[in-house]
PDB file of C-alpha atoms in Angstrom:
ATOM      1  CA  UNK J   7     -21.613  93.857   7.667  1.00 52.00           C
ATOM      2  CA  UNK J   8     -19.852  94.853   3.996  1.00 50.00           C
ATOM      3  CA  UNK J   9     -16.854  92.286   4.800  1.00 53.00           C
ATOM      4  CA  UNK J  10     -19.428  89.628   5.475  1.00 54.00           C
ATOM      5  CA  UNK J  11     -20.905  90.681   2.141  1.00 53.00           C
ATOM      6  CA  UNK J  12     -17.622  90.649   0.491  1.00 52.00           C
ATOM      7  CA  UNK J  13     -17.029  87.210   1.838  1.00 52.00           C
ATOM      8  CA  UNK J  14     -19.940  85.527   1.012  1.00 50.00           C
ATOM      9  CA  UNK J  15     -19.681  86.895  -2.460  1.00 50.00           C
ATOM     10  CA  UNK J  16     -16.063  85.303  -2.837  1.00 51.00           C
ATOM     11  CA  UNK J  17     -17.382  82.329  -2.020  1.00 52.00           C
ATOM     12  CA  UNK J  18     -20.663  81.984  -4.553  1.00 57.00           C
ATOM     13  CA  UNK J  19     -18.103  83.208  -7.014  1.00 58.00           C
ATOM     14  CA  UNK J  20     -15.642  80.267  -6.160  1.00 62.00           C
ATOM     15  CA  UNK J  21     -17.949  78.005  -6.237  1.00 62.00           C
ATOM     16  CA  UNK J  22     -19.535  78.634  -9.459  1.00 64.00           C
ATOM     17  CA  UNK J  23     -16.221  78.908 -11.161  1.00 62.00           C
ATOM     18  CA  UNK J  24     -15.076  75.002  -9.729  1.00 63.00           C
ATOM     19  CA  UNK J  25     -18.837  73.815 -11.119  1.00 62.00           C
ATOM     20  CA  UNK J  26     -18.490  75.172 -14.631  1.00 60.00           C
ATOM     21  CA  UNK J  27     -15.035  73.736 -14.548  1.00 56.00           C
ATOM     22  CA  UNK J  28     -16.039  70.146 -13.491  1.00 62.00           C
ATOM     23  CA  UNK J  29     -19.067  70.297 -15.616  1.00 59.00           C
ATOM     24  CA  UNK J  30     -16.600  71.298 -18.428  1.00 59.00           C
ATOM     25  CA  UNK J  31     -13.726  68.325 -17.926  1.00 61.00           C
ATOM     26  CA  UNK J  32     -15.847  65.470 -16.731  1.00 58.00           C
ATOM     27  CA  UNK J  33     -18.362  64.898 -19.678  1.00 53.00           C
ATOM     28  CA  UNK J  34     -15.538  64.453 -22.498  1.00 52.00           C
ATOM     29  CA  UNK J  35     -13.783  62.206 -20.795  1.00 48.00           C
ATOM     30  CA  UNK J  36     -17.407  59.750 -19.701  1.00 48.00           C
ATOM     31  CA  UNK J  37     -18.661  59.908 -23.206  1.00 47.00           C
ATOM     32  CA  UNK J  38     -15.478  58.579 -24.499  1.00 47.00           C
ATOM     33  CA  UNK J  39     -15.255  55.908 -22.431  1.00 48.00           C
ATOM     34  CA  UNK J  40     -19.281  55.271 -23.054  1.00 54.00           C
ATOM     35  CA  UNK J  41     -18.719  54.322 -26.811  1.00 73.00           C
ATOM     36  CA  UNK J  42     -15.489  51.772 -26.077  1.00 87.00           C
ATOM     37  CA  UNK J  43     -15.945  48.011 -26.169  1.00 93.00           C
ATOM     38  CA  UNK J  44     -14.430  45.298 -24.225  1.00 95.00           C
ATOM     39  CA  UNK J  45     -13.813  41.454 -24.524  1.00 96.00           C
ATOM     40  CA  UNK J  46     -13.837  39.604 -20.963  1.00 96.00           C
ATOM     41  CA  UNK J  47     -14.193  36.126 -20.658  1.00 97.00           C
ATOM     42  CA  UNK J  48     -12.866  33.146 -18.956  1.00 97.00           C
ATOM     43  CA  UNK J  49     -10.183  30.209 -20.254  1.00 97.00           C
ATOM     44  CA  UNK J  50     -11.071  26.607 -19.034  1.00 97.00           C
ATOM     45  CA  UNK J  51      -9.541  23.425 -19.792  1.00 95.00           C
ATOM     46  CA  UNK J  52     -11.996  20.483 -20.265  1.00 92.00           C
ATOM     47  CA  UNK J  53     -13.058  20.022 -16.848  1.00 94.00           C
ATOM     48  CA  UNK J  54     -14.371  23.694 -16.595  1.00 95.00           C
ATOM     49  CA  UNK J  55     -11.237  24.285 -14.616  1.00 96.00           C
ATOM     50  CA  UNK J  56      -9.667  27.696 -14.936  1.00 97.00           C
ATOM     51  CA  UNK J  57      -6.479  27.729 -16.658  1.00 97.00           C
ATOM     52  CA  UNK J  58      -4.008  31.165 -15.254  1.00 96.00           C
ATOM     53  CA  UNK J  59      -1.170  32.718 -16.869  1.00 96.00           C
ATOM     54  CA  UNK J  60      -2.676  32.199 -20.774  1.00 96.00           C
ATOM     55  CA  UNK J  61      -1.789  34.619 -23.140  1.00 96.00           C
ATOM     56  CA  UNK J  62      -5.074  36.227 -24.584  1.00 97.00           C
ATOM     57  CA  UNK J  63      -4.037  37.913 -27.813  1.00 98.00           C
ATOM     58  CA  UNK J  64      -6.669  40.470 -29.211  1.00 97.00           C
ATOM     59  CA  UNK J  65      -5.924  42.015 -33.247  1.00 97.00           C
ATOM     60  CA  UNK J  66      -7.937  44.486 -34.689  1.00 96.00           C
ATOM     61  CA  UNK J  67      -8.562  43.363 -38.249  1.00 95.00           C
ATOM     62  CA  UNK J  68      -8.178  46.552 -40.466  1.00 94.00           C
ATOM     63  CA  UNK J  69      -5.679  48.139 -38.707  1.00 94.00           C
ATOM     64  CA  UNK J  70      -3.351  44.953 -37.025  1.00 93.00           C
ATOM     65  CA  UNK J  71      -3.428  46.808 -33.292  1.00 95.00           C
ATOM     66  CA  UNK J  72      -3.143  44.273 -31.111  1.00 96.00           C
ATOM     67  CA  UNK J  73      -3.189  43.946 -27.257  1.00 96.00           C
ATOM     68  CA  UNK J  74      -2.394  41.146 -24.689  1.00 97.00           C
ATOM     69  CA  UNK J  75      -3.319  40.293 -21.892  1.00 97.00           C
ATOM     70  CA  UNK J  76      -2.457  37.215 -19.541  1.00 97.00           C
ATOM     71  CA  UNK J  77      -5.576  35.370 -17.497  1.00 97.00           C
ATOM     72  CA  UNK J  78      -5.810  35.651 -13.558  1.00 97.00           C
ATOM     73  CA  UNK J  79      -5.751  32.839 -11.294  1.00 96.00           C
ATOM     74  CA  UNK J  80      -9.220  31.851 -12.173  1.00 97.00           C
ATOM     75  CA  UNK J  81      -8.635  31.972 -15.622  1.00 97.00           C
ATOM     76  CA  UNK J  82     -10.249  35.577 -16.034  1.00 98.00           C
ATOM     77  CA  UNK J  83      -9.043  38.025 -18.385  1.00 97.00           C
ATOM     78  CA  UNK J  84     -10.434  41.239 -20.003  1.00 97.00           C
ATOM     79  CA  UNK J  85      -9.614  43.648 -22.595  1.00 96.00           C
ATOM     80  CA  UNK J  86     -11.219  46.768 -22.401  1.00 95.00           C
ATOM     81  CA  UNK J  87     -11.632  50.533 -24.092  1.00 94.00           C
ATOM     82  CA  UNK J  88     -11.201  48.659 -27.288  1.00 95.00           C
ATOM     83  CA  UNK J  89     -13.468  50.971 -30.434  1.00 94.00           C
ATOM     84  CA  UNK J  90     -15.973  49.560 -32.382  1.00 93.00           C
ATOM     85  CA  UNK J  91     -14.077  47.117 -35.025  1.00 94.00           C
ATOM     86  CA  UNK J  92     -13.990  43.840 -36.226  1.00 95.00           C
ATOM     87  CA  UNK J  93     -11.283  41.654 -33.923  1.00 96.00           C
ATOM     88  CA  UNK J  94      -9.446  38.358 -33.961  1.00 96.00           C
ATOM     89  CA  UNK J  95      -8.996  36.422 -30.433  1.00 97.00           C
ATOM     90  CA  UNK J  96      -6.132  34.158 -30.382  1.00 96.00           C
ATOM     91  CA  UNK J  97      -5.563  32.024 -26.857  1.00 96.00           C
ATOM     92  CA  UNK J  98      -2.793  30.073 -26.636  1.00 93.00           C
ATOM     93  CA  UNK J  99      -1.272  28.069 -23.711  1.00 93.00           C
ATOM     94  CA  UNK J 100       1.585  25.279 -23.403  1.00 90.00           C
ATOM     95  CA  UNK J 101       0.492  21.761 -23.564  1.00 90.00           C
ATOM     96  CA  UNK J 102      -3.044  22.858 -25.432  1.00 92.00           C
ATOM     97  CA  UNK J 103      -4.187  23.156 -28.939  1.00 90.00           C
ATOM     98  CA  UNK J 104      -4.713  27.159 -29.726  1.00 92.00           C
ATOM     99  CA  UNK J 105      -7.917  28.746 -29.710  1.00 94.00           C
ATOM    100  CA  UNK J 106      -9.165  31.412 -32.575  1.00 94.00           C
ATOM    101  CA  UNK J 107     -12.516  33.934 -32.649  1.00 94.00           C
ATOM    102  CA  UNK J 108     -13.292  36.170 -34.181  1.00 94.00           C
ATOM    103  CA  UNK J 109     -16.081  38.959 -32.718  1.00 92.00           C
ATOM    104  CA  UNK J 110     -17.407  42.269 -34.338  1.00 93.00           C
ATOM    105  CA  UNK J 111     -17.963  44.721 -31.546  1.00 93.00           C
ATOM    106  CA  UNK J 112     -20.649  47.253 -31.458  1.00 91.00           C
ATOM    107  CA  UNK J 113     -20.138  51.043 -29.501  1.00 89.00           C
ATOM    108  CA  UNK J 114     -20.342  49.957 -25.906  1.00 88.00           C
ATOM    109  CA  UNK J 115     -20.571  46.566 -26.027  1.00 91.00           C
ATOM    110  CA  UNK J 116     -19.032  44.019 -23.641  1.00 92.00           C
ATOM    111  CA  UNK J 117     -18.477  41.062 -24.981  1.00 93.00           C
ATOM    112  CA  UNK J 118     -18.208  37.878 -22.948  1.00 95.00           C
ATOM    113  CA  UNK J 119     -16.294  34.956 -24.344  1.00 95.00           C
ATOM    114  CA  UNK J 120     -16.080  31.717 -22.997  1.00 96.00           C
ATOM    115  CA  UNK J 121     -12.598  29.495 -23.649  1.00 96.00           C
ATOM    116  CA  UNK J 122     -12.461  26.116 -23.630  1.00 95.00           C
ATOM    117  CA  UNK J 123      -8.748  24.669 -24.071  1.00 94.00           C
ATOM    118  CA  UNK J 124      -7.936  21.373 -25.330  1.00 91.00           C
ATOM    119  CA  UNK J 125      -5.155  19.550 -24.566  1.00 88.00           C
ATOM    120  CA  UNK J 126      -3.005  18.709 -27.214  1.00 80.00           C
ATOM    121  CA  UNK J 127      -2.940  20.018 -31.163  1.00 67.00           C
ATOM    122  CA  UNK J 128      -6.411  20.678 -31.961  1.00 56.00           C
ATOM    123  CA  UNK J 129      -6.949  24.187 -33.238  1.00 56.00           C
ATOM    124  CA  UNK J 130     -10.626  25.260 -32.661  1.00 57.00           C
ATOM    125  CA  UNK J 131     -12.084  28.380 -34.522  1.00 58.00           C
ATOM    126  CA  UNK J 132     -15.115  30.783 -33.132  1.00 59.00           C
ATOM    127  CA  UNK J 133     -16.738  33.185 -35.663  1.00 58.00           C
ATOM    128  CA  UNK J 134     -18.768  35.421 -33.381  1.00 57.00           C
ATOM    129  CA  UNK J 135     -21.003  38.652 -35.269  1.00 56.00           C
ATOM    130  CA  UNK J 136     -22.477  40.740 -32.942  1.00 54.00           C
ATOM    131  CA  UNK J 137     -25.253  43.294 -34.571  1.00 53.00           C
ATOM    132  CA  UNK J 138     -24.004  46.330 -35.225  1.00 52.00           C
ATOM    133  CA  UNK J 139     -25.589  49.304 -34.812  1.00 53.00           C
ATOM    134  CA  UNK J 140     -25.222  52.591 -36.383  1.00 54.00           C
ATOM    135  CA  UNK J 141     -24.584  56.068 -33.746  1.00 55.00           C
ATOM    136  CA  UNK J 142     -25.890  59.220 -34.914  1.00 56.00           C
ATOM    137  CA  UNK J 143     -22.913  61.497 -33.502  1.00 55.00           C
ATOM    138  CA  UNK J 144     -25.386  64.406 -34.529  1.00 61.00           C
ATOM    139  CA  UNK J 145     -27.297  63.635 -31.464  1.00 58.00           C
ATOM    140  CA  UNK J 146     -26.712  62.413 -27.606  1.00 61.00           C
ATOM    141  CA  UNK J 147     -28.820  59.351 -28.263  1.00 56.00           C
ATOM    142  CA  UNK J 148     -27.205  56.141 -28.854  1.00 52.00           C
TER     143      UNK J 148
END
């Protein structure tokens, strides 16, 4: 009867110990992703045609960061864990004139952006705001 005691103790004891750990790893790393942004869209030509293998270049204003990314096979790309900041979208793509936003990102916030290519020289220029809104980081509400 004691070793069955024993045992049964061992094993409450175990598994309070792995709860406190999970709880104690897994919330930093969900709220960080939480408050990250992203920029998805699509690249079409003028026939609403998916255009693949375009280089999606996205700059963060005040600091010059940049990532890139290349669009799927249906023209699909996305850019995310990207923090709150103002950006600058630059698609580009042989035999089309280049494409320019630029989007202000919120905490959280996906942004979708629709690309439409043009063939030839034409540069075309998107100025996209979207509201921003202030986090108290003295509280969990957002």
């Amino acid at each position: 009867m004691s070793v069955l005691s024993d045992h049964t103790i061992l094993i409450s004891s175990r598994s309070i110990f792995t709860t406190a750990l999970i709880a104690l790893l897994i919330p930093p790393a969900v709220t960080a992703q939480e408050h990250r942004a992203s920029i998805r869209g699509i690249v079409t030509d003028s026939a609403s045609k998916g255009i693949s293998n375009v280089e999606v270049r996205v700059s963060r204003e005040d600091t010059g960061e940049t990532r890139r990314v290349k669009t799927d096979e249906g023209g699909r790309f996305s850019v995310p864990e990207l923090p709150a900041a103002v950006y600058r979208v630059n698609v580009e793509h042989t035999g089309f004139g280049p494409f320019v936003a630029r989007a202000e990102l919120a905490m959280s916030q996906e942004f979708w952006l629709p690309v439409t290519l043009q063939i030839g020289t034409v540069v075309q220029a998107v100025d996209v705001t979207a509201p921003f809104i202030p986090v108290d980081r003295d509280t969990p509400a957002v």
